[in-house]
Coordinates of C-alpha atoms in Angstrom, one line a residue:
M1 CA -16.5 53.6 -9.7
L2 CA -13.1 54.7 -8.4
Y3 CA -11.4 53.7 -11.6
A4 CA -14.1 55.6 -13.7
Q5 CA -13.6 58.7 -11.6
R6 CA -10.0 58.7 -12.6
N7 CA -10.7 57.9 -16.2
I8 CA -9.0 54.5 -16.0
E9 CA -10.6 51.6 -17.7
L10 CA -10.7 48.5 -15.5
L11 CA -10.0 45.6 -17.9
S12 CA -10.2 42.6 -15.5
D13 CA -12.1 41.3 -12.6
P14 CA -11.3 43.6 -9.7
Y15 CA -11.4 40.7 -7.3
S16 CA -9.1 38.2 -9.1
F17 CA -5.8 38.6 -7.4
D18 CA -3.9 35.7 -5.8
F19 CA -6.6 34.8 -3.2
N20 CA -10.0 33.3 -3.1
R21 CA -12.3 35.6 -5.0
N22 CA -14.8 36.0 -2.1
I23 CA -12.1 36.9 0.4
A24 CA -10.5 39.3 -2.1
K25 CA -13.9 41.0 -2.7
K26 CA -14.6 41.3 1.0
T27 CA -11.1 42.7 1.5
I28 CA -11.5 45.4 -1.2
L29 CA -15.0 46.4 0.0
V30 CA -13.9 46.7 3.6
L31 CA -10.8 48.6 2.6
I32 CA -12.9 51.1 0.6
N33 CA -15.4 51.6 3.4
A34 CA -13.0 51.7 6.4
E35 CA -11.7 54.9 7.8
T36 CA -8.2 53.5 8.1
E37 CA -6.3 50.6 6.8
Y38 CA -5.8 49.4 10.4
S39 CA -9.6 49.5 11.1
A40 CA -10.1 47.5 7.9
L41 CA -7.6 44.9 9.0
K42 CA -9.3 44.6 12.4
A43 CA -12.7 44.3 10.8
L44 CA -11.6 41.6 8.5
E45 CA -9.9 39.6 11.3
K46 CA -13.1 39.9 13.4
E47 CA -15.2 38.8 10.4
Y48 CA -13.1 35.7 9.8
K49 CA -12.5 35.1 13.5
N50 CA -8.7 35.5 13.2
T51 CA -8.5 32.4 10.9
L52 CA -6.7 34.3 8.1
D53 CA -3.7 36.5 8.0
F54 CA -5.1 39.6 6.1
K55 CA -1.9 41.5 6.0
P56 CA -0.7 39.7 2.8
I57 CA -4.2 39.9 1.3
I58 CA -4.3 43.7 1.9
A59 CA -0.8 44.1 0.4
A60 CA -1.8 42.1 -2.7
A61 CA -5.0 44.2 -3.0
K62 CA -3.0 47.4 -2.9
Q63 CA -0.5 46.1 -5.4
Y64 CA -3.3 44.9 -7.8
H65 CA -5.2 48.2 -7.4
T66 CA -2.3 50.6 -7.4
P67 CA -4.3 53.3 -9.3
I68 CA -6.8 53.5 -6.4
A69 CA -4.8 52.2 -3.5
D70 CA -4.7 55.7 -2.0
C71 CA -8.5 55.3 -1.4
F72 CA -8.1 52.2 0.8
G73 CA -8.7 53.1 4.4
S74 CA -10.0 56.5 3.5
G75 CA -13.7 56.1 4.2
I76 CA -14.6 57.0 0.7
G77 CA -17.1 54.1 0.5
I78 CA -19.9 56.2 1.9
K79 CA -19.4 58.9 -0.7
L80 CA -19.4 56.3 -3.4
Q81 CA -22.7 54.8 -2.1
N82 CA -24.2 58.3 -2.2
Y83 CA -22.9 58.9 -5.7
D84 CA -24.3 55.5 -6.8
A85 CA -27.7 56.3 -5.2
R86 CA -27.8 59.7 -7.0
I87 CA -27.1 57.9 -10.3
A88 CA -30.0 55.5 -9.6
V89 CA -32.4 58.4 -8.8
N90 CA -31.4 60.1 -12.0
V91 CA -32.1 57.0 -14.1
V92 CA -35.5 56.3 -12.4
S93 CA -36.4 60.0 -12.7
H94 CA -35.5 60.0 -16.4
F95 CA -37.8 57.2 -17.2
T96 CA -40.6 58.3 -14.8
A97 CA -40.7 61.7 -16.6
K98 CA -41.2 59.9 -19.8
G99 CA -44.0 57.7 -18.3
V100 CA -41.9 54.6 -18.6
P101 CA -41.9 52.1 -15.7
C102 CA -38.4 51.5 -14.4
L103 CA -37.6 48.9 -11.8
P104 CA -34.2 49.2 -10.1
I105 CA -32.6 45.9 -9.1
H106 CA -29.2 46.0 -7.4
D107 CA -26.9 47.7 -10.0
S108 CA -29.2 47.5 -13.0
F109 CA -32.6 48.8 -14.2
I110 CA -35.4 46.9 -15.9
V111 CA -37.5 48.7 -18.5
D112 CA -39.6 47.6 -21.4
K113 CA -37.3 46.3 -24.1
R114 CA -38.4 49.1 -26.4
Y115 CA -36.3 51.4 -24.2
K116 CA -33.2 49.3 -24.1
E117 CA -30.9 52.0 -25.4

């Protein structure tokens, strides 16, 4: 969503940089949601019980995501969650107004195949 807000097309997996994908994903999500980079680091260390050195992982994340790295440790995650929720409400409202059942599931919506587009 951060890339889209900056009119930048993300052409690859956002979590495929030099580390295990699950750890990379967790790092990115914590960085986006944390109020500071330091609090992100501490949260990650606590989550993984100090078994990993997250400083190089955070550095790699910032390098991989240079266009949005300024958002890391900014607390923007809560705003993105709100924006995402408003999009979901608009989609469901659109179909409800047309009398079409719409089931939201995670980051997608299920409607009768007649309304695919």
